[in-house]
Amino acid sequence: MRFKGLDLNLLVVLDALMRERKVTAAARSINLSQPAMSAAVARLRAYFNDELFTMNGRELILTPRADGLAPAVRDALLHIQLSIISPDAFNPAQSDRLFRIMLSDYITLVFFRKIVERAAREAPAVRFECLPICDDPEELLRRGDVDFLIMPEVFMSKHPRAALFEDKLVGVGCGTNKQLSEPLTFERYLCMGHVVLKFRHTRQPTMEEWYLLEHGFERRIEVVVQGFSLIPPVLSGTSRIGTMPLRLAQHFAKTTPLRIVQLPPPLPPPAFTEAVQWPELHNSDPASMWMREMMLQEASRLAPLPEIIERLGHADPTFRFLVPTATSKSRAKSRKMLSPT
């Protein structure tokens, strides 16, 4: 089909080339033979009167013209897919939809595993691909390459989002760490040896790193790990300290001798909100709406943060946290779908 002289099928070829950056991989992704792909590239170059791509080894480098076309082509194909091709109804029990979710192991352990468990009952053929946090999640959302992003709301971009639950940072150490048997001062916190998380695929900071950088503080980093789940075992048998969300610390404390301590002033920052974000083009996608509703329902079943803190205070009298009680307005906000900001 042609539109103003352009074979619209060529847009699919162009999008595949710009996504894959390799001719063979692009041809495979849209089920084209190598000769057919080469012919399509020649026609694209003729229509746009531009080389579009140059070769650097086996990788394609976009020309400025192709780089400018990439967002518009991707958006156009997504609009067609979601507004015209996608079915009006979504039947979870019969769907084999693949959802691609970008999240940390922290979110997986304290929240998303509940989504996977529930989906196994209600939509047994639905599949999930859990992806690590990367440097430019906004671009992946814009292109529709991921269906959902779950992370602290403070780091999110303009795409639509919904608040899920609140959490708060705490210090953690080995259960026998004598340095944590008395109230922790800020100076001692900075001077202790730290086990810290650095996300492997991104320069995105963790919540405590972001806070410390914002206020110009430095700590003594002795061990760097690539997942929250590695912090407790690395702390074992040492006098080091780690910093992690309270819900996750409680999760590990069930099976690991872990001491959870209050962070000293001026730490920690106020309780932060974990939120889910999705591409704006998916706003009316029935499958996305179903998944969002399930996430909100499961998030509402999590214990409120003040309740967790109160229970921890009863179990360990040395732990004290002052947390403002959530107002009805803030609780309502955490359940409603938020508009793009």
mmCIF file of C-alpha atoms in Angstrom:
data_model
loop_
_atom_site.group_PDB
_atom_site.id
_atom_site.type_symbol
_atom_site.label_atom_id
_atom_site.label_comp_id
_atom_site.label_asym_id
_atom_site.label_seq_id
_atom_site.Cartn_x
_atom_site.Cartn_y
_atom_site.Cartn_z
ATOM 1 C CA MET A 1 0.000 0.000 0.000
ATOM 2 C CA ARG A 2 1.309 3.430 -0.964
ATOM 3 C CA PHE A 3 0.675 6.741 0.735
ATOM 4 C CA LYS A 4 1.956 9.790 -1.131
ATOM 5 C CA GLY A 5 4.426 7.616 -2.977
ATOM 6 C CA LEU A 6 5.694 5.724 0.078
ATOM 7 C CA ASP A 7 5.114 1.999 0.434
ATOM 8 C CA LEU A 8 3.925 1.883 4.056
ATOM 9 C CA ASN A 9 5.409 -1.592 4.473
ATOM 10 C CA LEU A 10 8.803 0.092 4.276
ATOM 11 C CA LEU A 11 8.105 1.829 7.594
ATOM 12 C CA VAL A 12 8.114 -1.574 9.287
ATOM 13 C CA VAL A 13 11.496 -2.300 7.697
ATOM 14 C CA LEU A 14 12.854 1.100 8.709
ATOM 15 C CA ASP A 15 11.673 0.669 12.293
ATOM 16 C CA ALA A 16 13.257 -2.792 12.545
ATOM 17 C CA LEU A 17 16.580 -1.490 11.239
ATOM 18 C CA MET A 18 16.581 1.430 13.661
ATOM 19 C CA ARG A 19 15.735 -0.837 16.608
ATOM 20 C CA GLU A 20 18.092 -3.711 15.875
ATOM 21 C CA ARG A 21 20.967 -1.735 14.298
ATOM 22 C CA LYS A 22 21.970 -4.913 12.442
ATOM 23 C CA VAL A 23 20.620 -5.915 9.040
ATOM 24 C CA THR A 24 20.458 -9.647 9.757
ATOM 25 C CA ALA A 25 18.728 -9.190 13.123
ATOM 26 C CA ALA A 26 16.276 -6.682 11.638
ATOM 27 C CA ALA A 27 15.397 -9.039 8.780
ATOM 28 C CA ARG A 28 14.865 -11.893 11.219
ATOM 29 C CA SER A 29 12.617 -9.789 13.483
ATOM 30 C CA ILE A 30 10.149 -9.095 10.652
ATOM 31 C CA ASN A 31 10.578 -12.412 8.804
ATOM 32 C CA LEU A 32 12.250 -11.021 5.695
ATOM 33 C CA SER A 33 14.944 -12.748 3.648
ATOM 34 C CA GLN A 34 18.297 -11.023 3.221
ATOM 35 C CA PRO A 35 17.657 -10.174 -0.465
ATOM 36 C CA ALA A 36 14.227 -8.734 0.397
ATOM 37 C CA MET A 37 15.739 -6.656 3.202
ATOM 38 C CA SER A 38 18.475 -5.322 0.917
ATOM 39 C CA ALA A 39 15.884 -4.356 -1.684
ATOM 40 C CA ALA A 40 13.768 -2.607 0.964
ATOM 41 C CA VAL A 41 16.798 -0.628 2.195
ATOM 42 C CA ALA A 42 17.521 0.506 -1.360
ATOM 43 C CA ARG A 43 13.924 1.690 -1.790
ATOM 44 C CA LEU A 44 14.012 3.555 1.531
ATOM 45 C CA ARG A 45 17.203 5.341 0.529
ATOM 46 C CA ALA A 46 15.701 6.300 -2.800
ATOM 47 C CA TYR A 47 12.472 7.635 -1.262
ATOM 48 C CA PHE A 48 14.155 9.720 1.455
ATOM 49 C CA ASN A 49 17.106 10.663 -0.778
ATOM 50 C CA ASP A 50 19.447 9.799 2.080
ATOM 51 C CA GLU A 51 21.771 6.925 2.944
ATOM 52 C CA LEU A 52 19.881 6.528 6.277
ATOM 53 C CA PHE A 53 22.521 4.088 7.582
ATOM 54 C CA THR A 54 26.272 3.651 7.394
ATOM 55 C CA MET A 55 28.115 0.516 8.419
ATOM 56 C CA ASN A 56 30.527 0.359 11.361
ATOM 57 C CA GLY A 57 31.637 -3.247 11.297
ATOM 58 C CA ARG A 58 28.344 -5.126 11.440
ATOM 59 C CA GLU A 59 26.469 -2.357 13.229
ATOM 60 C CA LEU A 60 24.324 0.255 11.520
ATOM 61 C CA ILE A 61 24.957 3.903 12.366
ATOM 62 C CA LEU A 62 21.993 6.199 11.759
ATOM 63 C CA THR A 63 22.469 9.299 9.646
ATOM 64 C CA PRO A 64 21.014 12.537 11.079
ATOM 65 C CA ARG A 65 18.035 12.103 8.738
ATOM 66 C CA ALA A 66 17.320 8.567 10.018
ATOM 67 C CA ASP A 67 17.848 9.656 13.605
ATOM 68 C CA GLY A 68 15.212 12.339 13.124
ATOM 69 C CA LEU A 69 12.787 9.868 11.545
ATOM 70 C CA ALA A 70 13.120 7.208 14.265
ATOM 71 C CA PRO A 71 10.711 8.637 16.892
ATOM 72 C CA ALA A 72 8.007 9.512 14.353
ATOM 73 C CA VAL A 73 8.153 6.100 12.667
ATOM 74 C CA ARG A 74 8.024 4.240 15.977
ATOM 75 C CA ASP A 75 5.128 6.358 17.254
ATOM 76 C CA ALA A 76 3.171 5.859 14.025
ATOM 77 C CA LEU A 77 3.536 2.069 14.160
ATOM 78 C CA LEU A 78 2.597 1.984 17.840
ATOM 79 C CA HIS A 79 -0.537 4.016 17.156
ATOM 80 C CA ILE A 80 -1.529 1.557 14.427
ATOM 81 C CA GLN A 81 -0.814 -1.442 16.637
ATOM 82 C CA LEU A 82 -2.692 -0.180 19.690
ATOM 83 C CA SER A 83 -5.546 1.737 18.063
ATOM 84 C CA ILE A 84 -6.329 -0.348 14.989
ATOM 85 C CA ILE A 85 -4.799 -3.826 15.163
ATOM 86 C CA SER A 86 -5.193 -4.625 18.875
ATOM 87 C CA PRO A 87 -8.513 -6.267 19.759
ATOM 88 C CA ASP A 88 -11.059 -4.285 21.717
ATOM 89 C CA ALA A 89 -11.431 -6.952 24.388
ATOM 90 C CA PHE A 90 -8.808 -8.633 26.536
ATOM 91 C CA ASN A 91 -9.521 -12.040 28.016
ATOM 92 C CA PRO A 92 -6.854 -12.796 30.645
ATOM 93 C CA ALA A 93 -7.813 -16.465 30.879
ATOM 94 C CA GLN A 94 -7.096 -16.988 27.166
ATOM 95 C CA SER A 95 -4.348 -14.457 26.494
ATOM 96 C CA ASP A 96 -0.679 -15.333 25.992
ATOM 97 C CA ARG A 97 0.377 -11.681 26.126
ATOM 98 C CA LEU A 98 3.991 -10.970 27.043
ATOM 99 C CA PHE A 99 4.445 -8.105 29.506
ATOM 100 C CA ARG A 100 7.898 -6.545 29.697
ATOM 101 C CA ILE A 101 8.488 -4.912 33.091
ATOM 102 C CA MET A 102 11.537 -2.936 34.159
ATOM 103 C CA LEU A 103 12.124 -3.233 37.909
ATOM 104 C CA SER A 104 14.694 -4.028 40.608
ATOM 105 C CA ASP A 105 15.039 -7.241 42.576
ATOM 106 C CA TYR A 106 13.730 -5.259 45.577
ATOM 107 C CA ILE A 107 10.403 -4.653 43.828
ATOM 108 C CA THR A 108 10.317 -8.254 42.622
ATOM 109 C CA LEU A 109 10.731 -9.638 46.141
ATOM 110 C CA VAL A 110 8.359 -7.380 48.073
ATOM 111 C CA PHE A 111 5.675 -6.789 45.445
ATOM 112 C CA PHE A 112 5.870 -8.127 41.908
ATOM 113 C CA ARG A 113 6.088 -11.803 42.849
ATOM 114 C CA LYS A 114 2.514 -11.377 44.115
ATOM 115 C CA ILE A 115 1.510 -10.242 40.629
ATOM 116 C CA VAL A 116 3.169 -13.282 39.067
ATOM 117 C CA GLU A 117 1.447 -15.616 41.539
ATOM 118 C CA ARG A 118 -1.979 -14.100 40.911
ATOM 119 C CA ALA A 119 -1.516 -14.077 37.139
ATOM 120 C CA ALA A 120 -0.631 -17.778 37.257
ATOM 121 C CA ARG A 121 -4.118 -18.397 38.633
ATOM 122 C CA GLU A 122 -6.149 -15.933 36.579
ATOM 123 C CA ALA A 123 -4.161 -15.801 33.332
ATOM 124 C CA PRO A 124 -1.991 -18.933 33.177
ATOM 125 C CA ALA A 125 -0.714 -18.295 29.634
ATOM 126 C CA VAL A 126 0.308 -14.679 30.255
ATOM 127 C CA ARG A 127 4.092 -14.277 30.280
ATOM 128 C CA PHE A 128 6.451 -11.822 31.960
ATOM 129 C CA GLU A 129 9.917 -10.603 31.091
ATOM 130 C CA CYS A 130 11.548 -8.804 34.024
ATOM 131 C CA LEU A 131 14.202 -6.363 32.849
ATOM 132 C CA PRO A 132 16.891 -4.518 34.845
ATOM 133 C CA ILE A 133 16.700 -0.769 35.320
ATOM 134 C CA CYS A 134 18.538 0.974 32.471
ATOM 135 C CA ASP A 135 19.842 4.476 31.788
ATOM 136 C CA ASP A 136 16.977 5.738 29.640
ATOM 137 C CA PRO A 137 13.687 4.112 30.672
ATOM 138 C CA GLU A 138 11.778 7.131 29.350
ATOM 139 C CA GLU A 139 12.928 6.383 25.809
ATOM 140 C CA LEU A 140 11.979 2.699 26.147
ATOM 141 C CA LEU A 141 8.525 3.747 27.358
ATOM 142 C CA ARG A 142 8.150 6.211 24.514
ATOM 143 C CA ARG A 143 9.025 3.530 21.966
ATOM 144 C CA GLY A 144 6.757 0.999 23.654
ATOM 145 C CA ASP A 145 9.702 -1.375 24.169
ATOM 146 C CA VAL A 146 8.636 -1.922 27.790
ATOM 147 C CA ASP A 147 5.097 -2.182 29.115
ATOM 148 C CA PHE A 148 5.761 -1.047 32.679
ATOM 149 C CA LEU A 149 8.420 0.603 34.783
ATOM 150 C CA ILE A 150 8.307 0.262 38.587
ATOM 151 C CA MET A 151 10.628 2.522 40.571
ATOM 152 C CA PRO A 152 10.566 5.464 43.024
ATOM 153 C CA GLU A 153 8.186 8.104 41.741
ATOM 154 C CA VAL A 154 10.786 10.839 42.258
ATOM 155 C CA PHE A 155 12.833 9.431 39.349
ATOM 156 C CA MET A 156 9.933 9.121 36.893
ATOM 157 C CA SER A 157 9.339 11.120 33.725
ATOM 158 C CA LYS A 158 6.209 12.560 32.111
ATOM 159 C CA HIS A 159 4.550 9.271 31.147
ATOM 160 C CA PRO A 160 1.344 8.356 33.020
ATOM 161 C CA ARG A 161 1.828 6.616 36.331
ATOM 162 C CA ALA A 162 0.067 5.385 39.451
ATOM 163 C CA ALA A 163 1.358 5.255 43.023
ATOM 164 C CA LEU A 164 1.661 1.742 44.476
ATOM 165 C CA PHE A 165 3.044 1.851 48.026
ATOM 166 C CA GLU A 166 5.314 3.771 50.382
ATOM 167 C CA ASP A 167 8.621 2.656 51.828
ATOM 168 C CA LYS A 168 11.445 4.143 53.871
ATOM 169 C CA LEU A 169 15.186 3.649 54.039
ATOM 170 C CA VAL A 170 16.780 1.868 57.006
ATOM 171 C CA GLY A 171 20.244 0.728 57.965
ATOM 172 C CA VAL A 172 20.952 -3.000 58.057
ATOM 173 C CA GLY A 173 23.821 -5.043 59.414
ATOM 174 C CA CYS A 174 24.762 -8.473 60.662
ATOM 175 C CA GLY A 175 22.789 -9.498 63.740
ATOM 176 C CA THR A 176 26.046 -9.645 65.748
ATOM 177 C CA ASN A 177 27.294 -6.221 64.631
ATOM 178 C CA LYS A 178 28.031 -4.463 67.946
ATOM 179 C CA GLN A 179 28.315 -1.073 66.246
ATOM 180 C CA LEU A 180 24.565 -1.219 65.658
ATOM 181 C CA SER A 181 23.643 -2.083 69.237
ATOM 182 C CA GLU A 182 23.413 1.586 70.182
ATOM 183 C CA PRO A 183 21.870 4.609 68.452
ATOM 184 C CA LEU A 184 23.690 5.403 65.225
ATOM 185 C CA THR A 185 25.095 8.903 64.703
ATOM 186 C CA PHE A 186 25.372 10.416 61.252
ATOM 187 C CA GLU A 187 29.163 10.715 61.543
ATOM 188 C CA ARG A 188 29.496 7.031 62.444
ATOM 189 C CA TYR A 189 27.130 6.083 59.617
ATOM 190 C CA LEU A 190 29.380 7.837 57.088
ATOM 191 C CA CYS A 191 32.588 6.376 58.580
ATOM 192 C CA MET A 192 31.429 2.753 58.767
ATOM 193 C CA GLY A 193 32.279 0.420 55.910
ATOM 194 C CA HIS A 194 29.312 0.308 53.513
ATOM 195 C CA VAL A 195 27.927 -2.416 51.292
ATOM 196 C CA VAL A 196 26.162 -0.576 48.478
ATOM 197 C CA LEU A 197 24.120 -1.398 45.417
ATOM 198 C CA LYS A 198 25.121 -0.195 41.965
ATOM 199 C CA PHE A 199 22.672 -1.107 39.213
ATOM 200 C CA ARG A 200 24.579 -2.932 36.505
ATOM 201 C CA HIS A 201 22.917 -1.457 33.422
ATOM 202 C CA THR A 202 22.459 2.144 34.516
ATOM 203 C CA ARG A 203 23.981 5.129 36.249
ATOM 204 C CA GLN A 204 20.624 5.642 37.978
ATOM 205 C CA PRO A 205 21.366 6.083 41.703
ATOM 206 C CA THR A 206 19.638 4.237 44.497
ATOM 207 C CA MET A 207 17.459 6.283 46.844
ATOM 208 C CA GLU A 208 20.139 6.727 49.520
ATOM 209 C CA GLU A 209 22.860 7.493 46.968
ATOM 210 C CA TRP A 210 20.629 10.119 45.387
ATOM 211 C CA TYR A 211 19.961 11.689 48.792
ATOM 212 C CA LEU A 212 23.633 11.714 49.829
ATOM 213 C CA LEU A 213 24.733 13.196 46.492
ATOM 214 C CA GLU A 214 22.031 15.856 46.669
ATOM 215 C CA HIS A 215 23.356 16.981 50.065
ATOM 216 C CA GLY A 216 27.073 16.587 49.353
ATOM 217 C CA PHE A 217 27.776 13.685 51.742
ATOM 218 C CA GLU A 218 30.283 10.876 51.136
ATOM 219 C CA ARG A 219 30.450 7.469 52.830
ATOM 220 C CA ARG A 220 33.140 4.801 52.940
ATOM 221 C CA ILE A 221 32.177 2.231 50.323
ATOM 222 C CA GLU A 222 33.918 -1.125 50.841
ATOM 223 C CA VAL A 223 31.746 -3.570 48.868
ATOM 224 C CA VAL A 224 29.644 -2.966 45.748
ATOM 225 C CA VAL A 225 26.968 -5.475 44.728
ATOM 226 C CA GLN A 226 24.597 -5.586 41.765
ATOM 227 C CA GLY A 227 21.395 -6.570 43.527
ATOM 228 C CA PHE A 228 19.604 -5.753 46.769
ATOM 229 C CA SER A 229 19.396 -9.466 47.529
ATOM 230 C CA LEU A 230 23.210 -9.639 47.774
ATOM 231 C CA ILE A 231 23.493 -7.052 50.554
ATOM 232 C CA PRO A 232 22.422 -9.227 53.561
ATOM 233 C CA PRO A 233 24.733 -12.199 52.840
ATOM 234 C CA VAL A 234 27.692 -9.876 52.216
ATOM 235 C CA LEU A 235 27.033 -8.143 55.556
ATOM 236 C CA SER A 236 27.097 -11.460 57.414
ATOM 237 C CA GLY A 237 29.968 -11.791 59.889
ATOM 238 C CA THR A 238 31.194 -8.210 59.338
ATOM 239 C CA SER A 239 30.848 -4.834 61.038
ATOM 240 C CA ARG A 240 29.733 -3.172 57.819
ATOM 241 C CA ILE A 241 26.405 -1.457 57.211
ATOM 242 C CA GLY A 242 24.022 -1.413 54.278
ATOM 243 C CA THR A 243 21.079 0.801 53.405
ATOM 244 C CA MET A 244 17.893 -0.571 51.914
ATOM 245 C CA PRO A 245 14.113 -0.107 51.933
ATOM 246 C CA LEU A 246 12.391 -1.222 55.128
ATOM 247 C CA ARG A 247 9.999 -3.647 53.403
ATOM 248 C CA LEU A 248 12.945 -5.448 51.836
ATOM 249 C CA ALA A 249 14.902 -5.514 55.097
ATOM 250 C CA GLN A 250 11.910 -7.133 56.787
ATOM 251 C CA HIS A 251 11.715 -9.703 53.992
ATOM 252 C CA PHE A 252 15.334 -10.775 54.572
ATOM 253 C CA ALA A 253 15.089 -10.594 58.375
ATOM 254 C CA LYS A 254 12.688 -13.558 58.276
ATOM 255 C CA THR A 255 15.495 -15.891 57.168
ATOM 256 C CA THR A 256 18.743 -14.007 57.873
ATOM 257 C CA PRO A 257 20.202 -12.774 61.203
ATOM 258 C CA LEU A 258 19.802 -9.130 60.249
ATOM 259 C CA ARG A 259 19.801 -6.058 62.459
ATOM 260 C CA ILE A 260 17.539 -3.248 61.239
ATOM 261 C CA VAL A 261 18.341 0.221 62.563
ATOM 262 C CA GLN A 262 16.990 3.713 62.232
ATOM 263 C CA LEU A 263 19.067 5.994 60.032
ATOM 264 C CA PRO A 264 20.346 9.066 61.898
ATOM 265 C CA PRO A 265 19.458 12.691 61.084
ATOM 266 C CA PRO A 266 19.791 14.285 58.601
ATOM 267 C CA LEU A 267 19.031 10.871 57.115
ATOM 268 C CA PRO A 268 16.661 9.493 56.019
ATOM 269 C CA PRO A 269 14.636 11.482 53.524
ATOM 270 C CA PRO A 270 10.854 11.344 53.885
ATOM 271 C CA ALA A 271 9.100 8.113 52.975
ATOM 272 C CA PHE A 272 9.278 7.594 49.233
ATOM 273 C CA THR A 273 6.590 6.291 46.916
ATOM 274 C CA GLU A 274 7.082 3.353 44.578
ATOM 275 C CA ALA A 275 4.995 3.806 41.446
ATOM 276 C CA VAL A 276 4.216 2.044 38.191
ATOM 277 C CA GLN A 277 4.576 3.862 34.887
ATOM 278 C CA TRP A 278 3.516 2.870 31.386
ATOM 279 C CA PRO A 279 3.720 4.295 27.850
ATOM 280 C CA GLU A 280 1.196 7.026 27.155
ATOM 281 C CA LEU A 281 0.141 5.106 24.046
ATOM 282 C CA HIS A 282 -0.932 2.200 26.294
ATOM 283 C CA ASN A 283 -3.395 4.299 28.287
ATOM 284 C CA SER A 284 -6.414 2.667 26.642
ATOM 285 C CA ASP A 285 -4.866 -0.720 25.883
ATOM 286 C CA PRO A 286 -7.159 -3.323 27.538
ATOM 287 C CA ALA A 287 -4.278 -5.621 28.491
ATOM 288 C CA SER A 288 -2.318 -2.786 30.070
ATOM 289 C CA MET A 289 -5.410 -1.595 31.934
ATOM 290 C CA TRP A 290 -5.998 -5.109 33.300
ATOM 291 C CA MET A 291 -2.410 -5.366 34.533
ATOM 292 C CA ARG A 292 -2.494 -1.902 36.092
ATOM 293 C CA GLU A 293 -5.681 -2.701 37.969
ATOM 294 C CA MET A 294 -4.183 -5.922 39.306
ATOM 295 C CA MET A 295 -1.074 -4.051 40.464
ATOM 296 C CA LEU A 296 -3.164 -1.450 42.286
ATOM 297 C CA GLN A 297 -5.261 -4.135 43.952
ATOM 298 C CA GLU A 298 -2.220 -6.077 45.151
ATOM 299 C CA ALA A 299 -0.494 -2.892 46.327
ATOM 300 C CA SER A 300 -3.553 -1.993 48.411
ATOM 301 C CA ARG A 301 -3.179 -5.333 50.242
ATOM 302 C CA LEU A 302 0.342 -4.529 51.445
ATOM 303 C CA ALA A 303 0.672 -3.458 55.066
ATOM 304 C CA PRO A 304 0.802 0.343 55.437
ATOM 305 C CA LEU A 305 4.255 1.684 56.253
ATOM 306 C CA PRO A 306 3.336 3.027 59.739
ATOM 307 C CA GLU A 307 1.994 -0.421 60.661
ATOM 308 C CA ILE A 308 5.264 -2.092 59.635
ATOM 309 C CA ILE A 309 7.260 0.409 61.667
ATOM 310 C CA GLU A 310 5.050 -0.074 64.722
ATOM 311 C CA ARG A 311 5.448 -3.868 64.560
ATOM 312 C CA LEU A 312 9.204 -3.529 64.231
ATOM 313 C CA GLY A 313 9.313 -1.193 67.229
ATOM 314 C CA HIS A 314 7.496 -3.768 69.359
ATOM 315 C CA ALA A 315 9.871 -6.534 68.257
ATOM 316 C CA ASP A 316 13.002 -4.418 68.832
ATOM 317 C CA PRO A 317 12.630 -1.663 71.478
ATOM 318 C CA THR A 318 15.883 -0.030 70.294
ATOM 319 C CA PHE A 319 14.263 0.738 66.957
ATOM 320 C CA ARG A 320 12.342 3.998 66.913
ATOM 321 C CA PHE A 321 10.886 5.750 63.914
ATOM 322 C CA LEU A 322 8.720 8.823 63.765
ATOM 323 C CA VAL A 323 6.451 8.632 60.749
ATOM 324 C CA PRO A 324 3.503 10.932 60.081
ATOM 325 C CA THR A 325 0.254 9.022 59.887
ATOM 326 C CA ALA A 326 -1.047 8.915 56.335
ATOM 327 C CA THR A 327 -4.026 11.158 55.784
ATOM 328 C CA SER A 328 -7.105 10.014 53.955
ATOM 329 C CA LYS A 329 -6.079 12.326 51.118
ATOM 330 C CA SER A 330 -2.633 10.758 50.748
ATOM 331 C CA ARG A 331 -4.086 7.244 50.927
ATOM 332 C CA ALA A 332 -6.543 8.119 48.175
ATOM 333 C CA LYS A 333 -3.732 9.552 46.073
ATOM 334 C CA SER A 334 -1.793 6.302 46.345
ATOM 335 C CA ARG A 335 -4.687 4.408 44.801
ATOM 336 C CA LYS A 336 -5.739 6.670 41.963
ATOM 337 C CA MET A 337 -4.346 6.715 38.467
ATOM 338 C CA LEU A 338 -2.175 9.785 38.035
ATOM 339 C CA SER A 339 -2.134 11.949 34.936
ATOM 340 C CA PRO A 340 1.114 12.746 33.116
ATOM 341 C CA THR A 341 3.006 15.570 34.815
#
